[in-house]
Amino acid sequence: MTKIIETKDVRLFYGKKEALHGISLDFNKNELTALIGPSGCGKSTFLRCLNRMNDLVPGVSIQGDFKLHDKDIYSSKMKSDDLRKQVGMVFQQPNPFPFSVYDNVAYGLKLKGIKDKKEIDQIVEDSLKKAAVWDEVKDNLHKNALSFSGGQQQRICIARVLAVKPDVILLDEPTSALDPISSNQVENTLLKLKKEFTIIMVTHNMHQAARISDKTAFMLDGDLIEYNKTKKMFLSPDQQMTSDYLNGKFG
Amino acid sequence: MNARRNNKIATGVIIGLVSIVVLILLSLIGYILITGLPDVSFKFLFTESKAFAAGGGIVNQLFNSLYLLVLSLLISIPISMGAGIYLAEYAKPNWLTSTIRTSIEVLSSLPSIVIGLFGYLVLVIKFQLDFSILAGSIALMFLNLPILTRSIEDSINSVSPLQRQAGLSLGLSRWETIKGVIIPEALPGILTGIILSAGRIFGEAAALIYTAGQSAPTMSYTNFNPFSETSFLNPMRPAETLAVHIWKVNTDGITPDADIISSASSAVLIIVILIFNFGARYIGNRVYKKLTGDK
């Protein structure tokens, strides 16, 4: 297994308050890793360090090593927009641009400088297919993305990220705003996508983590409690605290 | 059943107050239209005004109003776009930003006659623009900038922060996100703001009396050379607008039909402003639908 992202001793401060207390996590290529833990444990905060979305939050300072393909994510040579083209992100609330489905997916491409209409058409179709939403939108590519259901919007957002061809996709509770059927469709999409991409997903849904992830990291109050293969984690966790959380003793 | 009774009373009072507002507005507009409209004719709109005889029209004043409006929007839109984007997207909450905000608020509460006199002293006298369309449109810009900046800032702020995150997370730079995602989404609001402010400055008189002047010299609508003295496009000529014309025929008009001219002009003014207002809504919706591909 090749490691694609390595982090070491990550500490994050909101002002003077330390929110992450030295977290070290490595992520393997073409695996789906789930970050679980109760609300406020820092899992989303950690996720947002990986594509430097925390840079936008005033008063945040970050320490520790972050490497993507052995290159320092936080070095001055790494431009945040280049980084984010390699590390895409899908959010909790579906947030398509208020444009047509086609323009949503094609947006990143135009900015990458791809002008050839045929090439863009092809990538849009491929991305929507990979995000498993093509069949539902193919007849309405020029309809406003916001007129689709939440689940469809979320998969359009995934397609939008895929079109830029990132190496890693971060998902921040991608199904928590969706109904069970839509959630299921998004989960199936992710299972297919991990053959091509590395996926890191924050979820508050333990069953979801158990169903689709290869590895699971359990976080609590800004600490990493346990990081293991998902099967091992759910059947016989090393830590008592993990077991208690997974069995619903707190949460 | 006190709560229910109070609720009924409150609802009644609110409806009563709203009816008063609506009634005043409707009777005002109705009065102006009823007294003015019968005298608005094709001839009235398309003949020149006369200083001493009856039967003058308002063609030059109407054109001057529109021309001034266009020029002043041309100057104020880029500036207020820049200011609005800065305040909404870049400004950090510090003393500089609050100074800018305070200045904008002060500027927006300046009486327009003060702006007019300021324009007279600075533009007309000091910069020797004389009574001219240019001086008038700069004065109107002073009047327009604060409102326009505010409405642009508000429109941009009303775009969900999720959209910013979406843009940035796709690897767009900040400016690309603003240009490609935020502005298009805010555009209907921005357009509405622009058109509404256009309606306001279209009816402005006080700021123009001492800047654009009170005379409408004869000009040629076939002379397209903006540097020519008689061209209708010449920005350096004095230009009495419709609103100023209404003020003038009422204060020192010596035409025998001053009453008719002023009421008919008022009707025209009101109609144009109503067109601006309804147009704002229509165009805002259309642009939003077009931009968002929702056909």
XYZ file of C-alpha atoms in Angstrom:
546
model
C 0.000 0.000 0.000
C 1.373 3.369 -0.942
C 0.728 6.207 1.363
C -0.682 9.244 -0.333
C -1.176 11.602 2.603
C 0.932 11.511 5.746
C 0.316 13.697 8.748
C 2.336 13.827 11.920
C 1.661 15.419 15.259
C -1.030 17.776 13.984
C -2.013 20.463 16.435
C -4.589 23.097 15.661
C -5.436 26.151 17.691
C -8.489 28.368 17.600
C -6.836 31.437 19.044
C -5.129 30.035 22.127
C -7.399 27.049 22.556
C -5.932 23.797 21.299
C -8.545 21.848 19.357
C -6.403 19.035 17.959
C -3.823 17.562 20.330
C -1.176 16.009 18.134
C -2.799 13.720 15.617
C -0.809 11.455 13.313
C -2.672 9.726 10.529
C -1.545 8.256 7.223
C -3.891 7.542 4.360
C -3.377 4.795 1.820
C -3.946 5.154 -1.872
C -7.273 3.852 -3.176
C -8.668 3.237 0.233
C -11.694 4.702 1.874
C -10.894 5.957 5.340
C -13.608 7.021 7.731
C -13.112 9.508 10.557
C -15.653 8.931 13.301
C -16.307 10.362 16.727
C -18.871 12.385 18.612
C -19.728 15.945 17.528
C -17.000 18.412 18.339
C -14.229 15.816 18.481
C -12.297 17.605 15.749
C -12.801 15.188 12.878
C -14.076 17.824 10.449
C -11.440 20.264 11.621
C -8.753 17.706 10.909
C -10.245 16.943 7.489
C -10.202 20.607 6.576
C -6.491 20.810 7.335
C -5.824 18.423 4.478
C -6.910 20.878 1.775
C -6.147 23.968 3.812
C -9.762 25.046 4.106
C -8.955 26.074 7.673
C -6.768 28.835 6.243
C -9.999 30.728 5.656
C -11.012 30.669 9.297
C -9.696 33.693 11.168
C -7.594 32.953 14.237
C -6.650 29.391 13.335
C -3.043 28.289 13.581
C -1.815 24.854 12.619
C 1.294 22.904 13.586
C 2.617 19.541 12.468
C 3.686 17.823 9.286
C 1.364 17.360 6.338
C 2.585 15.573 3.249
C 0.808 14.865 -0.006
C 2.923 12.670 -2.313
C 5.845 13.490 -0.028
C 5.399 17.212 -0.622
C 4.681 19.555 2.239
C 1.083 20.751 2.033
C 1.771 23.864 4.083
C 5.024 24.920 2.431
C 5.111 28.282 0.748
C 5.753 26.527 -2.568
C 2.400 24.783 -2.390
C -0.287 27.126 -3.657
C -3.596 26.484 -1.962
C -5.529 26.457 -5.230
C -3.134 23.881 -6.733
C -3.451 21.784 -3.606
C -7.222 21.918 -3.782
C -7.182 20.733 -7.376
C -5.437 17.586 -6.105
C -7.466 17.294 -2.937
C -11.133 17.866 -3.737
C -13.858 18.298 -1.179
C -17.553 17.510 -0.823
C -19.505 19.218 1.931
C -22.266 18.313 4.319
C -24.870 20.456 2.579
C -25.050 19.871 -1.165
C -23.741 23.132 -2.595
C -23.962 23.105 -6.369
C -23.463 26.461 -8.044
C -26.766 27.962 -9.172
C -25.919 27.066 -12.760
C -26.934 24.209 -14.999
C -25.735 20.698 -14.212
C -23.411 20.875 -17.187
C -21.881 24.188 -16.145
C -21.421 22.953 -12.602
C -19.351 19.996 -13.671
C -17.553 21.858 -16.436
C -16.674 24.788 -14.214
C -13.346 23.542 -12.924
C -12.335 22.415 -16.411
C -12.776 25.813 -17.971
C -10.565 27.267 -15.289
C -7.970 24.592 -15.901
C -7.795 25.990 -19.410
C -9.528 23.151 -21.231
C -11.386 24.782 -24.092
C -12.172 21.947 -26.464
C -15.948 21.543 -26.333
C -15.808 17.833 -27.172
C -13.272 17.128 -24.471
C -15.356 19.028 -21.906
C -18.514 17.163 -22.988
C -16.686 13.889 -22.541
C -15.318 14.727 -19.099
C -18.703 16.022 -17.940
C -20.352 12.797 -19.038
C -17.627 10.617 -17.491
C -17.709 12.498 -14.212
C -21.485 12.323 -13.938
C -21.361 8.628 -14.755
C -18.697 7.981 -12.135
C -20.778 9.869 -9.628
C -23.671 7.607 -10.611
C -26.038 10.438 -11.372
C -25.757 10.464 -15.182
C -28.915 8.475 -15.819
C -30.944 10.871 -13.725
C -29.653 14.099 -15.240
C -28.617 13.243 -18.797
C -31.849 14.555 -20.297
C -31.687 17.743 -18.248
C -28.039 18.722 -18.415
C -28.962 22.326 -18.975
C -31.421 22.542 -16.155
C -30.456 24.330 -12.965
C -28.603 21.969 -10.640
C -30.609 23.335 -7.724
C -33.821 21.943 -9.176
C -32.720 18.365 -8.442
C -33.215 16.448 -5.214
C -30.724 16.714 -2.372
C -29.187 13.329 -3.135
C -28.844 14.165 -6.797
C -27.343 17.539 -5.938
C -24.804 15.854 -3.706
C -23.792 13.466 -6.478
C -23.584 16.399 -8.898
C -21.211 17.996 -6.389
C -19.183 14.793 -6.349
C -19.108 14.827 -10.158
C -17.954 18.431 -10.056
C -15.021 17.397 -7.887
C -14.244 14.354 -10.035
C -14.068 16.455 -13.192
C -10.990 18.243 -11.885
C -9.374 14.798 -11.493
C -8.104 15.048 -7.938
C -6.048 12.316 -6.262
C -7.848 12.565 -2.976
C -11.481 13.353 -2.218
C -12.430 14.644 1.208
C -16.046 14.277 2.253
C -17.403 16.088 5.275
C -20.478 14.168 6.432
C -21.682 13.916 2.847
C -24.919 12.110 3.639
C -26.040 13.686 6.880
C -28.394 16.078 5.092
C -29.863 13.313 2.923
C -32.648 10.782 3.317
C -31.722 7.078 3.683
C -32.292 6.185 0.033
C -30.177 9.056 -1.242
C -27.543 8.260 1.381
C -27.420 4.723 0.121
C -26.886 5.887 -3.444
C -24.069 8.177 -2.375
C -22.473 5.316 -0.410
C -22.586 3.029 -3.437
C -21.040 5.775 -5.509
C -18.191 6.121 -3.050
C -17.542 2.374 -3.046
C -17.039 2.474 -6.800
C -14.945 5.609 -6.659
C -12.323 4.267 -4.293
C -10.930 2.109 -7.107
C -9.694 5.283 -8.718
C -9.449 7.787 -5.911
C -8.374 7.956 -2.328
C -11.318 8.876 -0.172
C -11.306 10.325 3.322
C -14.727 10.738 4.837
C -15.962 12.260 8.050
C -19.147 10.641 9.240
C -21.140 10.631 12.412
C -22.863 7.501 11.260
C -20.948 4.489 12.600
C -22.916 2.069 10.468
C -21.936 3.977 7.396
C -18.287 3.754 8.393
C -18.682 0.025 8.998
C -20.397 -0.526 5.652
C -18.074 1.219 3.277
C -14.715 2.123 4.806
C -11.467 0.173 4.711
C -9.936 1.891 7.674
C -11.489 3.841 10.491
C -10.037 6.460 12.785
C -11.852 7.145 16.037
C -11.349 10.596 17.497
C -12.442 12.014 20.817
C -11.994 15.542 22.152
C -9.221 16.371 19.726
C -7.279 13.142 20.297
C -6.912 10.182 18.019
C -7.989 7.214 20.114
C -7.631 4.406 17.624
C -6.816 3.937 13.956
C -7.332 0.490 12.513
C -8.769 -1.627 9.761
C -12.525 -1.095 9.893
C -13.278 -4.798 10.394
C -10.875 -5.099 13.261
C -12.113 -1.869 14.752
C -15.747 -2.900 14.812
C -15.168 -6.525 15.855
C -12.365 -6.264 18.390
C -11.081 -2.773 18.971
C -7.804 -2.372 20.831
C -9.074 0.401 23.048
C -11.818 0.097 25.609
C -12.942 3.637 24.766
C -13.486 2.700 21.106
C -15.531 -0.270 22.126
C -17.626 1.859 24.455
C -18.284 4.428 21.743
C -19.135 1.867 19.091
C -21.503 0.159 21.485
C -23.266 3.374 22.188
C -22.134 3.761 25.793
C -21.439 7.444 25.103
C -21.601 9.618 22.034
C -58.667 34.645 25.837
C -56.504 37.727 26.264
C -53.838 36.493 23.883
C -56.340 35.917 21.120
C -57.939 39.312 21.582
C -54.579 41.076 21.650
C -53.556 39.229 18.533
C -56.666 40.477 16.768
C -56.044 44.045 17.891
C -52.403 43.929 16.796
C -53.312 42.495 13.401
C -55.972 45.156 12.969
C -53.598 47.974 13.876
C -50.895 46.690 11.526
C -53.338 46.341 8.645
C -54.643 49.832 9.385
C -51.143 51.342 9.309
C -50.262 49.553 6.086
C -53.463 50.815 4.478
C -52.521 54.374 5.409
C -49.154 53.989 3.662
C -50.709 52.402 0.593
C -53.466 54.997 0.510
C -51.057 57.926 0.657
C -48.872 56.441 -2.065
C -51.737 55.566 -4.355
C -53.438 58.936 -3.973
C -50.149 60.724 -4.623
C -49.366 58.758 -7.753
C -53.006 58.871 -8.780
C -53.198 62.639 -8.367
C -50.053 63.226 -10.390
C -51.161 60.894 -13.154
C -54.740 62.163 -13.315
C -53.765 65.839 -13.451
C -50.778 65.259 -15.727
C -51.562 62.452 -18.126
C -54.288 64.209 -20.191
C -51.711 66.761 -21.310
C -49.038 64.226 -22.177
C -49.119 63.836 -25.896
C -46.784 62.734 -28.610
C -46.259 66.376 -29.417
C -45.508 67.261 -25.802
C -42.847 64.564 -25.589
C -41.179 65.449 -28.844
C -41.142 69.238 -29.124
C -38.698 71.603 -27.532
C -39.643 73.703 -24.567
C -40.553 77.353 -25.033
C -39.512 80.054 -22.610
C -42.257 82.592 -23.196
C -45.009 81.074 -25.309
C -47.430 78.289 -24.546
C -47.283 74.859 -26.149
C -43.698 73.919 -25.332
C -42.630 70.292 -24.943
C -39.951 68.482 -23.002
C -37.921 66.589 -25.575
C -34.556 68.040 -24.580
C -35.216 67.744 -20.870
C -36.237 64.129 -21.228
C -33.165 63.321 -23.254
C -30.929 65.232 -20.838
C -32.300 63.256 -17.913
C -31.595 59.971 -19.633
C -28.169 61.017 -20.870
C -27.143 62.261 -17.423
C -28.398 59.045 -15.912
C -26.382 56.887 -18.301
C -23.210 58.924 -17.804
C -23.508 58.954 -14.062
C -24.160 55.207 -13.953
C -21.144 54.653 -16.199
C -19.005 56.413 -13.612
C -20.621 55.081 -10.469
C -21.134 51.388 -11.309
C -17.452 50.433 -11.628
C -16.502 52.371 -8.503
C -19.289 50.987 -6.370
C -18.722 47.471 -7.710
C -15.128 47.692 -6.545
C -16.119 49.135 -3.198
C -18.946 46.645 -2.712
C -16.762 43.655 -3.547
C -14.045 44.938 -1.261
C -16.395 45.469 1.654
C -18.164 42.143 1.210
C -15.224 39.898 0.402
C -11.939 41.399 1.461
C -12.517 43.911 4.237
C -11.395 42.702 7.632
C -13.297 43.894 10.667
C -10.911 46.663 11.725
C -10.845 50.431 12.102
C -10.266 51.000 8.387
C -13.367 49.086 7.404
C -15.508 50.788 9.982
C -14.183 54.164 8.827
C -15.166 53.301 5.265
C -18.605 52.130 6.378
C -19.170 55.274 8.435
C -18.115 57.496 5.544
C -20.500 55.711 3.239
C -23.320 56.164 5.696
C -22.521 59.842 6.149
C -22.333 60.294 2.403
C -25.678 58.619 1.928
C -27.385 60.933 4.388
C -26.034 64.134 2.846
C -28.880 66.314 1.589
C -28.761 66.468 -2.180
C -28.730 70.268 -2.194
C -25.442 70.094 -0.267
C -24.045 67.777 -2.883
C -25.281 70.181 -5.528
C -23.568 73.176 -3.941
C -20.414 71.168 -3.317
C -20.492 70.161 -6.989
C -20.960 73.788 -7.935
C -17.951 74.955 -5.925
C -15.614 72.106 -6.779
C -16.623 70.929 -10.240
C -18.202 73.962 -11.843
C -15.954 76.673 -10.379
C -12.728 75.024 -9.283
C -12.325 72.471 -12.083
C -13.997 74.816 -14.532
C -16.403 72.264 -15.900
C -19.022 75.021 -16.044
C -22.679 74.036 -15.939
C -22.378 70.779 -17.805
C -23.659 67.259 -18.085
C -20.270 66.063 -16.861
C -20.447 68.140 -13.683
C -24.038 66.982 -13.203
C -23.219 63.329 -13.608
C -20.325 63.544 -11.164
C -22.643 65.205 -8.640
C -25.174 62.445 -9.206
C -22.386 59.930 -8.695
C -21.756 61.360 -5.214
C -25.411 60.871 -4.506
C -25.531 57.412 -5.985
C -22.277 55.834 -4.751
C -23.235 55.122 -1.150
C -26.580 53.548 -2.008
C -25.170 51.539 -4.853
C -22.198 50.350 -2.810
C -24.487 49.263 -0.030
C -26.841 47.389 -2.294
C -23.970 45.652 -4.096
C -22.364 44.712 -0.790
C -25.688 43.360 0.470
C -26.290 41.351 -2.687
C -22.829 39.794 -2.455
C -23.228 39.075 1.232
C -26.507 37.314 0.596
C -24.696 34.632 -1.429
C -24.323 31.583 0.812
C -20.854 30.989 2.290
C -21.248 27.408 1.083
C -20.789 28.701 -2.447
C -17.487 30.307 -1.515
C -16.300 27.076 0.035
C -17.440 25.151 -3.025
C -15.484 27.436 -5.317
C -12.338 27.436 -3.221
C -12.462 23.699 -2.642
C -12.498 23.189 -6.405
C -9.150 24.918 -6.578
C -10.441 28.259 -7.776
C -8.515 31.211 -6.495
C -10.340 33.740 -4.411
C -10.791 36.126 -7.316
C -11.946 33.328 -9.621
C -14.508 32.340 -7.018
C -15.732 35.909 -6.699
C -15.801 36.503 -10.435
C -17.185 33.171 -11.531
C -19.491 32.133 -8.724
C -20.305 34.942 -6.320
C -20.913 37.805 -8.745
C -23.135 35.816 -11.127
C -25.199 34.640 -8.214
C -25.426 38.153 -6.790
C -26.059 39.751 -10.180
C -29.863 39.857 -10.071
C -29.663 41.682 -6.747
C -26.954 43.982 -8.041
C -28.986 44.783 -11.157
C -32.085 45.488 -9.120
C -30.046 47.836 -6.940
C -28.650 49.641 -9.959
C -32.030 50.102 -11.598
C -33.714 51.263 -8.411
C -30.954 53.780 -7.795
C -31.342 54.867 -11.409
C -34.970 55.654 -10.708
C -33.919 57.736 -7.744
C -31.315 59.823 -9.536
C -33.618 60.197 -12.535
C -35.923 62.259 -10.375
C -33.143 64.217 -8.695
C -33.303 67.998 -9.031
C -31.496 69.693 -6.149
C -28.095 68.207 -6.904
C -28.358 69.249 -10.543
C -29.597 72.835 -10.353
C -26.105 74.172 -9.708
C -24.134 71.529 -11.594
C -25.894 70.567 -14.810
C -27.517 73.970 -14.970
C -31.000 75.208 -15.663
C -30.878 75.829 -19.347
C -31.458 73.511 -22.236
C -29.829 75.104 -25.261
C -30.962 73.949 -28.635
C -29.063 70.963 -29.830
C -28.987 68.785 -32.853
C -29.920 65.128 -32.607
C -28.145 64.427 -35.861
C -24.747 65.716 -34.786
C -22.984 62.682 -33.437
C -19.663 64.372 -32.731
C -19.515 64.579 -28.920
C -16.962 67.386 -29.117
C -19.156 69.615 -31.179
C -20.893 72.446 -29.391
C -24.351 71.637 -30.689
C -24.160 67.861 -30.510
C -26.681 66.139 -28.264
C -23.839 63.910 -27.069
C -21.579 66.756 -25.956
C -21.011 66.180 -22.220
C -19.785 69.736 -21.705
C -23.040 71.475 -22.551
C -25.415 72.695 -19.846
C -28.419 70.464 -19.543
C -31.671 71.061 -17.757
C -33.260 67.768 -16.772
C -36.907 66.932 -16.448
C -36.937 67.262 -12.661
C -35.099 70.583 -12.818
C -37.529 71.720 -15.506
C -40.471 70.986 -13.214
C -38.820 72.964 -10.440
C -38.029 75.821 -12.770
C -41.389 76.321 -14.450
C -42.914 76.312 -11.001
C -40.555 78.855 -9.446
C -39.857 81.352 -12.169
C -41.654 80.065 -15.223
C -43.146 82.794 -17.350
C -44.815 80.556 -19.893
C -48.593 80.942 -19.747
C -49.083 77.164 -19.568
C -46.588 76.538 -16.733
C -49.196 74.556 -14.779
C -49.839 72.177 -17.609
C -46.154 71.709 -18.332
C -45.286 70.980 -14.751
C -48.097 68.517 -14.152
C -47.544 66.743 -17.462
C -43.791 66.583 -16.834
C -44.416 65.183 -13.375
C -46.591 62.491 -14.888
C -43.866 61.601 -17.381
C -41.289 61.520 -14.576
C -43.424 59.240 -12.448
C -44.116 56.918 -15.356
C -40.431 56.605 -16.222
C -39.592 55.865 -12.592
C -42.378 53.288 -12.414
C -40.954 51.689 -15.539
C -37.549 51.556 -13.830
C -39.041 49.916 -10.778
C -41.054 47.273 -12.573
C -38.221 46.790 -15.031
C -35.847 46.147 -12.133
C -37.912 43.252 -10.917
C -38.452 41.825 -14.370
C -34.836 42.091 -15.481
C -33.563 40.759 -12.148
C -35.693 37.643 -12.508
C -34.833 37.191 -16.155
C -31.103 37.489 -15.578
C -31.235 35.081 -12.677
C -33.060 32.517 -14.769
C -30.699 32.978 -17.656
C -27.574 32.716 -15.520
C -28.779 29.711 -13.651
C -29.980 27.914 -16.755
C -33.414 27.383 -15.289
C -35.536 27.769 -18.375
